[in-house]
PDB file of C-alpha atoms and ligand atoms in Angstrom:
ATOM      1  CA  UNK T  12    -165.307 -33.787  71.993  1.00  0.00           C
ATOM      2  CA  UNK T  13    -168.727 -33.335  70.364  1.00  0.00           C
ATOM      3  CA  UNK T  14    -168.738 -32.935  66.618  1.00  0.00           C
ATOM      4  CA  UNK T  15    -170.463 -30.127  64.724  1.00  0.00           C
ATOM      5  CA  UNK T  16    -172.665 -30.862  61.652  1.00  0.00           C
ATOM      6  CA  UNK T  17    -169.507 -30.329  59.528  1.00  0.00           C
ATOM      7  CA  UNK T  18    -167.773 -33.132  61.432  1.00  0.00           C
ATOM      8  CA  UNK T  19    -165.032 -31.150  63.188  1.00  0.00           C
ATOM      9  CA  UNK T  20    -164.681 -31.474  66.939  1.00  0.00           C
ATOM     10  CA  UNK T  21    -164.988 -28.613  69.399  1.00  0.00           C
ATOM     11  CA  UNK T  22    -161.220 -28.928  69.957  1.00  0.00           C
ATOM     12  CA  UNK T  23    -160.623 -28.423  66.198  1.00  0.00           C
ATOM     13  CA  UNK T  24    -162.811 -25.308  66.264  1.00  0.00           C
ATOM     14  CA  UNK T  25    -161.082 -23.962  69.347  1.00  0.00           C
ATOM     15  CA  UNK T  26    -157.660 -24.435  67.755  1.00  0.00           C
ATOM     16  CA  UNK T  27    -158.805 -22.679  64.561  1.00  0.00           C
ATOM     17  CA  UNK T  28    -160.041 -19.736  66.634  1.00  0.00           C
ATOM     18  CA  UNK T  29    -156.699 -19.450  68.466  1.00  0.00           C
ATOM     19  CA  UNK T  30    -154.697 -19.932  65.252  1.00  0.00           C
ATOM     20  CA  UNK T  31    -156.522 -17.036  63.588  1.00  0.00           C
ATOM     21  CA  UNK T  32    -154.318 -14.746  65.745  1.00  0.00           C
ATOM     22  CA  UNK T  33    -150.852 -14.057  64.342  1.00  0.00           C
ATOM     23  CA  UNK T  34    -147.945 -11.770  65.208  1.00  0.00           C
ATOM     24  CA  UNK T  35    -149.383  -9.104  62.894  1.00  0.00           C
ATOM     25  CA  UNK T  36    -153.080  -9.820  63.565  1.00  0.00           C
ATOM     26  CA  UNK T  37    -153.307  -9.520  67.335  1.00  0.00           C
ATOM     27  CA  UNK T  38    -156.852  -8.108  67.729  1.00  0.00           C
ATOM     28  CA  UNK T  39    -159.976  -9.183  65.833  1.00  0.00           C
ATOM     29  CA  UNK T  40    -163.761  -9.034  66.096  1.00  0.00           C
ATOM     30  CA  UNK T  41    -165.709 -12.244  66.636  1.00  0.00           C
ATOM     31  CA  UNK T  42    -167.007 -11.952  63.061  1.00  0.00           C
ATOM     32  CA  UNK T  43    -163.460 -11.736  61.672  1.00  0.00           C
ATOM     33  CA  UNK T  44    -162.416 -14.711  63.766  1.00  0.00           C
ATOM     34  CA  UNK T  45    -165.386 -16.700  62.491  1.00  0.00           C
ATOM     35  CA  UNK T  46    -164.513 -15.915  58.877  1.00  0.00           C
ATOM     36  CA  UNK T  47    -160.849 -16.828  59.302  1.00  0.00           C
ATOM     37  CA  UNK T  48    -161.581 -19.944  61.343  1.00  0.00           C
ATOM     38  CA  UNK T  49    -164.272 -21.112  58.908  1.00  0.00           C
ATOM     39  CA  UNK T  50    -167.038 -20.992  61.537  1.00  0.00           C
ATOM     40  CA  UNK T  51    -170.645 -19.828  61.306  1.00  0.00           C
ATOM     41  CA  UNK T  52    -171.048 -16.399  62.952  1.00  0.00           C
ATOM     42  CA  UNK T  53    -173.217 -17.786  65.753  1.00  0.00           C
ATOM     43  CA  UNK T  54    -170.596 -20.415  66.693  1.00  0.00           C
ATOM     44  CA  UNK T  55    -167.802 -17.840  66.500  1.00  0.00           C
ATOM     45  CA  UNK T  56    -169.667 -15.492  68.854  1.00  0.00           C
ATOM     46  CA  UNK T  57    -170.434 -18.306  71.311  1.00  0.00           C
ATOM     47  CA  UNK T  58    -166.863 -19.690  71.367  1.00  0.00           C
ATOM     48  CA  UNK T  59    -165.336 -16.207  71.651  1.00  0.00           C
ATOM     49  CA  UNK T  60    -167.755 -15.386  74.505  1.00  0.00           C
ATOM     50  CA  UNK T  61    -166.797 -18.558  76.365  1.00  0.00           C
ATOM     51  CA  UNK T  62    -163.082 -17.919  75.870  1.00  0.00           C
ATOM     52  CA  UNK T  63    -163.435 -14.321  77.091  1.00  0.00           C
ATOM     53  CA  UNK T  64    -165.328 -15.569  80.189  1.00  0.00           C
ATOM     54  CA  UNK T  65    -162.432 -17.917  81.041  1.00  0.00           C
ATOM     55  CA  UNK T  66    -159.758 -15.280  80.356  1.00  0.00           C
ATOM     56  CA  UNK T  67    -158.152 -17.185  77.467  1.00  0.00           C
ATOM     57  CA  UNK T  68    -159.168 -14.273  75.232  1.00  0.00           C
ATOM     58  CA  UNK T  69    -159.472 -10.647  76.375  1.00  0.00           C
ATOM     59  CA  UNK T  70    -161.858  -8.018  75.009  1.00  0.00           C
ATOM     60  CA  UNK T  71    -160.591  -4.553  74.039  1.00  0.00           C
ATOM     61  CA  UNK T  72    -162.616  -1.386  74.645  1.00  0.00           C
ATOM     62  CA  UNK T  73    -163.620  -1.442  70.964  1.00  0.00           C
ATOM     63  CA  UNK T  74    -165.057  -5.018  71.243  1.00  0.00           C
ATOM     64  CA  UNK T  75    -162.156  -6.622  69.470  1.00  0.00           C
ATOM     65  CA  UNK T  76    -160.531  -9.563  71.250  1.00  0.00           C
ATOM     66  CA  UNK T  77    -156.929 -10.604  71.688  1.00  0.00           C
ATOM     67  CA  UNK T  78    -155.073 -13.560  73.231  1.00  0.00           C
ATOM     68  CA  UNK T  79    -155.507 -13.300  77.001  1.00  0.00           C
ATOM     69  CA  UNK T  80    -152.761 -13.222  79.580  1.00  0.00           C
ATOM     70  CA  UNK T  81    -154.397 -16.299  81.150  1.00  0.00           C
ATOM     71  CA  UNK T  82    -153.537 -18.289  78.025  1.00  0.00           C
ATOM     72  CA  UNK T  83    -149.938 -17.023  78.164  1.00  0.00           C
ATOM     73  CA  UNK T  84    -149.796 -18.000  81.855  1.00  0.00           C
ATOM     74  CA  UNK T  85    -151.101 -21.525  81.284  1.00  0.00           C
ATOM     75  CA  UNK T  86    -148.936 -22.088  78.217  1.00  0.00           C
ATOM     76  CA  UNK T  87    -145.779 -20.726  79.798  1.00  0.00           C
ATOM     77  CA  UNK T  88    -145.721 -22.120  83.284  1.00  0.00           C
ATOM     78  CA  UNK T  89    -145.277 -25.751  82.422  1.00  0.00           C
ATOM     79  CA  UNK T  90    -143.857 -25.649  78.913  1.00  0.00           C
ATOM     80  CA  UNK T  91    -140.547 -27.338  78.138  1.00  0.00           C
ATOM     81  CA  UNK T  92    -139.434 -24.086  76.558  1.00  0.00           C
ATOM     82  CA  UNK T  93    -139.483 -22.359  79.946  1.00  0.00           C
ATOM     83  CA  UNK T  94    -136.703 -24.354  81.611  1.00  0.00           C
ATOM     84  CA  UNK T  95    -134.600 -24.147  78.487  1.00  0.00           C
ATOM     85  CA  UNK T  96    -135.140 -20.427  78.157  1.00  0.00           C
ATOM     86  CA  UNK T  97    -134.324 -19.773  81.812  1.00  0.00           C
ATOM     87  CA  UNK T  98    -131.096 -21.765  81.545  1.00  0.00           C
ATOM     88  CA  UNK T  99    -130.259 -20.046  78.256  1.00  0.00           C
ATOM     89  CA  UNK T 100    -130.709 -16.392  79.167  1.00  0.00           C
ATOM     90  CA  UNK T 101    -127.312 -15.931  80.873  1.00  0.00           C
ATOM     91  CA  UNK T 102    -125.273 -17.674  78.160  1.00  0.00           C
ATOM     92  CA  UNK T 103    -127.277 -15.899  75.442  1.00  0.00           C
ATOM     93  CA  UNK T 104    -126.703 -12.482  77.029  1.00  0.00           C
ATOM     94  CA  UNK T 105    -122.978 -13.137  77.029  1.00  0.00           C
ATOM     95  CA  UNK T 106    -122.971 -14.186  73.360  1.00  0.00           C
ATOM     96  CA  UNK T 107    -125.122 -11.208  72.395  1.00  0.00           C
ATOM     97  CA  UNK T 108    -122.901  -8.747  74.297  1.00  0.00           C
ATOM     98  CA  UNK T 109    -119.790 -10.039  72.551  1.00  0.00           C
ATOM     99  CA  UNK T 110    -121.115 -10.630  69.036  1.00  0.00           C
ATOM    100  CA  UNK T 111    -123.622  -7.723  69.105  1.00  0.00           C
ATOM    101  CA  UNK T 112    -125.939  -9.379  66.581  1.00  0.00           C
ATOM    102  CA  UNK T 113    -129.251 -11.243  67.004  1.00  0.00           C
ATOM    103  CA  UNK T 114    -128.753 -14.216  69.294  1.00  0.00           C
ATOM    104  CA  UNK T 115    -131.466 -16.846  69.357  1.00  0.00           C
ATOM    105  CA  UNK T 116    -132.524 -20.189  70.701  1.00  0.00           C
ATOM    106  CA  UNK T 117    -134.657 -22.623  68.691  1.00  0.00           C
ATOM    107  CA  UNK T 118    -136.194 -26.014  69.372  1.00  0.00           C
ATOM    108  CA  UNK T 119    -137.634 -28.657  67.079  1.00  0.00           C
ATOM    109  CA  UNK T 120    -141.399 -28.399  66.906  1.00  0.00           C
ATOM    110  CA  UNK T 121    -143.518 -30.330  64.415  1.00  0.00           C
ATOM    111  CA  UNK T 122    -140.780 -30.499  61.786  1.00  0.00           C
ATOM    112  CA  UNK T 123    -139.902 -26.793  62.034  1.00  0.00           C
ATOM    113  CA  UNK T 124    -137.494 -24.659  64.057  1.00  0.00           C
ATOM    114  CA  UNK T 125    -139.459 -22.748  66.685  1.00  0.00           C
ATOM    115  CA  UNK T 126    -137.660 -19.755  68.223  1.00  0.00           C
ATOM    116  CA  UNK T 127    -138.182 -19.624  72.006  1.00  0.00           C
ATOM    117  CA  UNK T 128    -135.844 -16.735  72.832  1.00  0.00           C
ATOM    118  CA  UNK T 129    -134.090 -13.916  70.999  1.00  0.00           C
ATOM    119  CA  UNK T 130    -131.801 -11.109  72.155  1.00  0.00           C
ATOM    120  CA  UNK T 131    -131.066  -8.214  69.835  1.00  0.00           C
ATOM    121  CA  UNK T 132    -129.201  -4.953  69.849  1.00  0.00           C
ATOM    122  CA  UNK T 133    -130.982  -1.837  68.500  1.00  0.00           C
ATOM    123  CA  UNK T 134    -128.445  -1.755  65.683  1.00  0.00           C
ATOM    124  CA  UNK T 135    -128.282  -5.465  64.929  1.00  0.00           C
ATOM    125  CA  UNK T 136    -128.839  -6.268  61.228  1.00  0.00           C
ATOM    126  CA  UNK T 137    -132.058  -7.580  59.682  1.00  0.00           C
ATOM    127  CA  UNK T 138    -133.722 -10.682  61.102  1.00  0.00           C
ATOM    128  CA  UNK T 139    -136.495 -12.867  59.743  1.00  0.00           C
ATOM    129  CA  UNK T 140    -137.215 -14.479  63.100  1.00  0.00           C
ATOM    130  CA  UNK T 141    -138.879 -13.465  66.355  1.00  0.00           C
ATOM    131  CA  UNK T 142    -139.859 -15.167  69.616  1.00  0.00           C
ATOM    132  CA  UNK T 143    -142.585 -17.729  68.852  1.00  0.00           C
ATOM    133  CA  UNK T 144    -141.741 -17.503  65.144  1.00  0.00           C
ATOM    134  CA  UNK T 145    -140.761 -20.468  63.011  1.00  0.00           C
ATOM    135  CA  UNK T 146    -138.373 -21.227  60.137  1.00  0.00           C
ATOM    136  CA  UNK T 147    -138.151 -24.317  57.931  1.00  0.00           C
ATOM    137  CA  UNK T 148    -135.547 -26.842  59.080  1.00  0.00           C
ATOM    138  CA  UNK T 149    -133.699 -27.040  55.769  1.00  0.00           C
ATOM    139  CA  UNK T 150    -133.555 -23.284  55.255  1.00  0.00           C
ATOM    140  CA  UNK T 151    -132.029 -21.856  58.458  1.00  0.00           C
ATOM    141  CA  UNK T 152    -128.839 -22.460  60.423  1.00  0.00           C
ATOM    142  CA  UNK T 153    -130.836 -23.425  63.556  1.00  0.00           C
ATOM    143  CA  UNK T 154    -133.049 -25.725  61.521  1.00  0.00           C
ATOM    144  CA  UNK T 155    -130.046 -27.407  59.896  1.00  0.00           C
ATOM    145  CA  UNK T 156    -128.576 -28.138  63.339  1.00  0.00           C
ATOM    146  CA  UNK T 157    -131.866 -29.561  64.617  1.00  0.00           C
ATOM    147  CA  UNK T 158    -132.228 -31.621  61.439  1.00  0.00           C
ATOM    148  CA  UNK T 159    -128.617 -32.862  61.306  1.00  0.00           C
ATOM    149  CA  UNK T 160    -128.785 -34.078  64.907  1.00  0.00           C
ATOM    150  CA  UNK T 161    -132.417 -35.181  64.704  1.00  0.00           C
ATOM    151  CA  UNK T 162    -133.595 -38.724  64.139  1.00  0.00           C
ATOM    152  CA  UNK T 163    -133.489 -40.530  60.839  1.00  0.00           C
ATOM    153  CA  UNK T 164    -137.254 -40.499  60.304  1.00  0.00           C
ATOM    154  CA  UNK T 165    -137.319 -36.701  60.670  1.00  0.00           C
ATOM    155  CA  UNK T 166    -134.467 -36.316  58.181  1.00  0.00           C
ATOM    156  CA  UNK T 167    -136.150 -38.537  55.608  1.00  0.00           C
ATOM    157  CA  UNK T 168    -139.487 -36.736  56.044  1.00  0.00           C
ATOM    158  CA  UNK T 169    -137.882 -33.345  55.482  1.00  0.00           C
ATOM    159  CA  UNK T 170    -135.592 -34.499  52.672  1.00  0.00           C
ATOM    160  CA  UNK T 171    -138.607 -35.984  50.852  1.00  0.00           C
ATOM    161  CA  UNK T 172    -139.809 -32.366  50.443  1.00  0.00           C
ATOM    162  CA  UNK T 173    -141.286 -30.155  49.356  1.00  0.00           C
ATOM    163  CA  UNK T 174    -138.162 -28.053  50.067  1.00  0.00           C
ATOM    164  CA  UNK T 175    -139.136 -24.436  49.526  1.00  0.00           C
ATOM    165  CA  UNK T 176    -136.564 -21.729  48.775  1.00  0.00           C
ATOM    166  CA  UNK T 177    -136.580 -18.564  50.896  1.00  0.00           C
ATOM    167  CA  UNK T 178    -133.840 -17.035  48.728  1.00  0.00           C
ATOM    168  CA  UNK T 179    -131.874 -18.082  45.674  1.00  0.00           C
ATOM    169  CA  UNK T 180    -129.278 -19.564  48.052  1.00  0.00           C
ATOM    170  CA  UNK T 181    -131.538 -21.815  50.188  1.00  0.00           C
ATOM    171  CA  UNK T 182    -130.541 -25.460  49.669  1.00  0.00           C
ATOM    172  CA  UNK T 183    -133.484 -27.181  48.036  1.00  0.00           C
ATOM    173  CA  UNK T 184    -131.682 -30.048  46.304  1.00  0.00           C
ATOM    174  CA  UNK T 185    -131.965 -33.304  48.255  1.00  0.00           C
ATOM    175  CA  UNK T 186    -128.395 -34.489  47.575  1.00  0.00           C
ATOM    176  CA  UNK T 187    -126.902 -31.084  48.419  1.00  0.00           C
ATOM    177  CA  UNK T 188    -128.919 -30.995  51.630  1.00  0.00           C
ATOM    178  CA  UNK T 189    -127.710 -34.495  52.609  1.00  0.00           C
ATOM    179  CA  UNK T 190    -124.123 -33.302  52.102  1.00  0.00           C
ATOM    180  CA  UNK T 191    -124.827 -30.205  54.159  1.00  0.00           C
ATOM    181  CA  UNK T 192    -126.243 -32.268  57.044  1.00  0.00           C
ATOM    182  CA  UNK T 193    -123.136 -34.481  57.047  1.00  0.00           C
ATOM    183  CA  UNK T 194    -121.014 -31.320  57.120  1.00  0.00           C
ATOM    184  CA  UNK T 195    -123.001 -29.926  60.073  1.00  0.00           C
ATOM    185  CA  UNK T 196    -122.473 -33.171  62.022  1.00  0.00           C
ATOM    186  CA  UNK T 197    -118.744 -33.246  61.184  1.00  0.00           C
ATOM    187  CA  UNK T 198    -118.087 -29.574  62.013  1.00  0.00           C
ATOM    188  CA  UNK T 199    -120.494 -29.298  64.955  1.00  0.00           C
ATOM    189  CA  UNK T 200    -122.044 -26.118  63.578  1.00  0.00           C
ATOM    190  CA  UNK T 201    -124.221 -24.933  60.691  1.00  0.00           C
ATOM    191  CA  UNK T 202    -123.407 -21.970  58.505  1.00  0.00           C
ATOM    192  CA  UNK T 203    -126.278 -20.725  56.349  1.00  0.00           C
ATOM    193  CA  UNK T 204    -125.071 -17.816  54.199  1.00  0.00           C
ATOM    194  CA  UNK T 205    -128.006 -16.108  52.488  1.00  0.00           C
ATOM    195  CA  UNK T 206    -130.390 -19.074  53.049  1.00  0.00           C
ATOM    196  CA  UNK T 207    -133.073 -17.019  54.846  1.00  0.00           C
ATOM    197  CA  UNK T 208    -132.161 -13.506  53.823  1.00  0.00           C
ATOM    198  CA  UNK T 209    -129.623 -12.507  51.178  1.00  0.00           C
ATOM    199  CA  UNK T 210    -127.993  -9.995  53.556  1.00  0.00           C
ATOM    200  CA  UNK T 211    -127.510 -12.357  56.512  1.00  0.00           C
ATOM    201  CA  UNK T 212    -125.520 -15.434  57.452  1.00  0.00           C
ATOM    202  CA  UNK T 213    -127.040 -17.726  60.096  1.00  0.00           C
ATOM    203  CA  UNK T 214    -124.592 -19.576  62.333  1.00  0.00           C
ATOM    204  CA  UNK T 215    -125.846 -22.215  64.793  1.00  0.00           C
ATOM    205  CA  UNK T 216    -124.488 -24.831  67.204  1.00  0.00           C
ATOM    206  CA  UNK T 217    -126.262 -27.794  68.837  1.00  0.00           C
ATOM    207  CA  UNK T 218    -127.097 -27.736  72.580  1.00  0.00           C
ATOM    208  CA  UNK T 219    -127.394 -31.072  74.412  1.00  0.00           C
ATOM    209  CA  UNK T 220    -129.447 -31.658  77.553  1.00  0.00           C
ATOM    210  CA  UNK T 221    -128.911 -34.108  80.414  1.00  0.00           C
ATOM    211  CA  UNK T 222    -129.991 -37.026  78.213  1.00  0.00           C
ATOM    212  CA  UNK T 223    -127.233 -36.260  75.709  1.00  0.00           C
ATOM    213  CA  UNK T 224    -129.772 -35.500  72.983  1.00  0.00           C
ATOM    214  CA  UNK T 225    -129.707 -32.213  71.065  1.00  0.00           C
ATOM    215  CA  UNK T 226    -132.455 -30.181  72.732  1.00  0.00           C
ATOM    216  CA  UNK T 227    -131.947 -26.840  70.988  1.00  0.00           C
ATOM    217  CA  UNK T 228    -129.910 -24.794  68.547  1.00  0.00           C
ATOM    218  CA  UNK T 229    -128.123 -21.650  69.700  1.00  0.00           C
ATOM    219  CA  UNK T 230    -127.517 -19.224  66.847  1.00  0.00           C
ATOM    220  CA  UNK T 231    -126.492 -15.762  65.756  1.00  0.00           C
ATOM    221  CA  UNK T 232    -127.571 -13.890  62.648  1.00  0.00           C
ATOM    222  CA  UNK T 233    -124.495 -12.188  61.199  1.00  0.00           C
ATOM    223  CA  UNK T 234    -124.485  -9.522  58.554  1.00  0.00           C
ATOM    224  CA  UNK T 235    -123.298 -11.007  55.282  1.00  0.00           C
ATOM    225  CA  UNK T 236    -119.515 -10.792  55.050  1.00  0.00           C
ATOM    226  CA  UNK T 237    -118.901 -10.502  58.816  1.00  0.00           C
ATOM    227  CA  UNK T 238    -116.127 -12.816  60.029  1.00  0.00           C
ATOM    228  CA  UNK T 239    -117.551 -16.123  61.201  1.00  0.00           C
ATOM    229  CA  UNK T 240    -114.767 -17.467  63.456  1.00  0.00           C
ATOM    230  CA  UNK T 241    -115.061 -14.973  66.367  1.00  0.00           C
ATOM    231  CA  UNK T 242    -118.833 -15.467  66.515  1.00  0.00           C
ATOM    232  CA  UNK T 243    -118.405 -19.234  66.381  1.00  0.00           C
ATOM    233  CA  UNK T 244    -115.955 -19.117  69.291  1.00  0.00           C
ATOM    234  CA  UNK T 245    -118.520 -17.135  71.352  1.00  0.00           C
ATOM    235  CA  UNK T 246    -121.333 -19.509  70.404  1.00  0.00           C
ATOM    236  CA  UNK T 247    -119.226 -22.464  71.529  1.00  0.00           C
ATOM    237  CA  UNK T 248    -118.614 -20.860  74.928  1.00  0.00           C
ATOM    238  CA  UNK T 249    -122.350 -20.121  75.247  1.00  0.00           C
ATOM    239  CA  UNK T 250    -123.250 -23.654  74.238  1.00  0.00           C
ATOM    240  CA  UNK T 251    -120.954 -25.184  76.876  1.00  0.00           C
ATOM    241  CA  UNK T 252    -122.387 -22.916  79.585  1.00  0.00           C
ATOM    242  CA  UNK T 253    -125.927 -23.785  78.585  1.00  0.00           C
ATOM    243  CA  UNK T 254    -125.211 -27.515  78.379  1.00  0.00           C
ATOM    244  CA  UNK T 255    -123.724 -27.416  81.863  1.00  0.00           C
ATOM    245  CA  UNK T 256    -126.825 -25.610  83.142  1.00  0.00           C
ATOM    246  CA  UNK T 257    -129.021 -28.271  81.514  1.00  0.00           C
ATOM    247  CA  UNK T 258    -127.057 -31.085  83.166  1.00  0.00           C
ATOM    248  CA  UNK T 259    -125.221 -32.442  80.108  1.00  0.00           C
ATOM    249  CA  UNK T 260    -122.219 -34.346  81.357  1.00  0.00           C
ATOM    250  CA  UNK T 261    -120.610 -35.270  78.059  1.00  0.00           C
ATOM    251  CA  UNK T 262    -121.377 -38.056  75.668  1.00  0.00           C
ATOM    252  CA  UNK T 263    -120.680 -41.609  76.795  1.00  0.00           C
TER     253      UNK T 263
HETATM  254  C1  PHB U 322    -130.580 -18.548  60.170  1.00  0.00           C
HETATM  255  O1  PHB U 322    -130.706 -19.145  61.255  1.00  0.00           O
HETATM  256  O2  PHB U 322    -129.977 -19.094  59.246  1.00  0.00           O
HETATM  257  C2  PHB U 322    -131.161 -17.206  59.986  1.00  0.00           C
HETATM  258  C3  PHB U 322    -132.233 -16.790  60.779  1.00  0.00           C
HETATM  259  C4  PHB U 322    -132.776 -15.524  60.593  1.00  0.00           C
HETATM  260  C5  PHB U 322    -132.270 -14.689  59.606  1.00  0.00           C
HETATM  261  C6  PHB U 322    -131.193 -15.088  58.821  1.00  0.00           C
HETATM  262  C7  PHB U 322    -130.638 -16.352  59.018  1.00  0.00           C
HETATM  263  O3  PHB U 322    -132.814 -13.455  59.419  1.00  0.00           O
END
């Protein structure tokens, strides 16, 4: 890709434009995008115009632009999250109906837990996650599962830090985190009381695909103090259903 005078490629600039959109900043003017993406106004206007012409961005009546449905279509139709999400919806609905708290599915993505599906009840408790949101691996129940069953290089990278605290209870000590990962592997689930939010306990189990590798974490966000065992039993049923749908036939 051709480089600009500042040395970044057109792909870098395109990514910065797309990354300037967030879950709370869904519509922006080309000038705002340029400022946030660190682009000269003329480049920002040209790139935004090209993206609008291809449908990757859409223009509002008031000249602001948002992520286009075409981008959603291209990103969704062949992503690995799609198959997983489709297989997971039935098992997740069952877990959510029985536990009646946020039920979510996360995958490992660039050393973070990325949430690809979430089912909630109107009166479920608080939740720091959303679909297409991320949480640090060391700080959430889903992340701890993905980390505990991830490869050694990933574990060492994460353990080397920095390990940021989301609450006073997030594990940020390397030795304590190593012990926690061993516990997650031994128990086959991760319990994260107050790690993300002082009022919530995350509870997650690993989900294996046809290769036998852990492909996802299935989790619920319980209100602090809620009994864990009934929710864990439901998660285990959901996990087995999902693993069967993904073609997991048991470890050799
Ligand atoms: C967790 O997975 O540990 C978790 C996620 C979201 C919350 C609380 C806990 O709001």
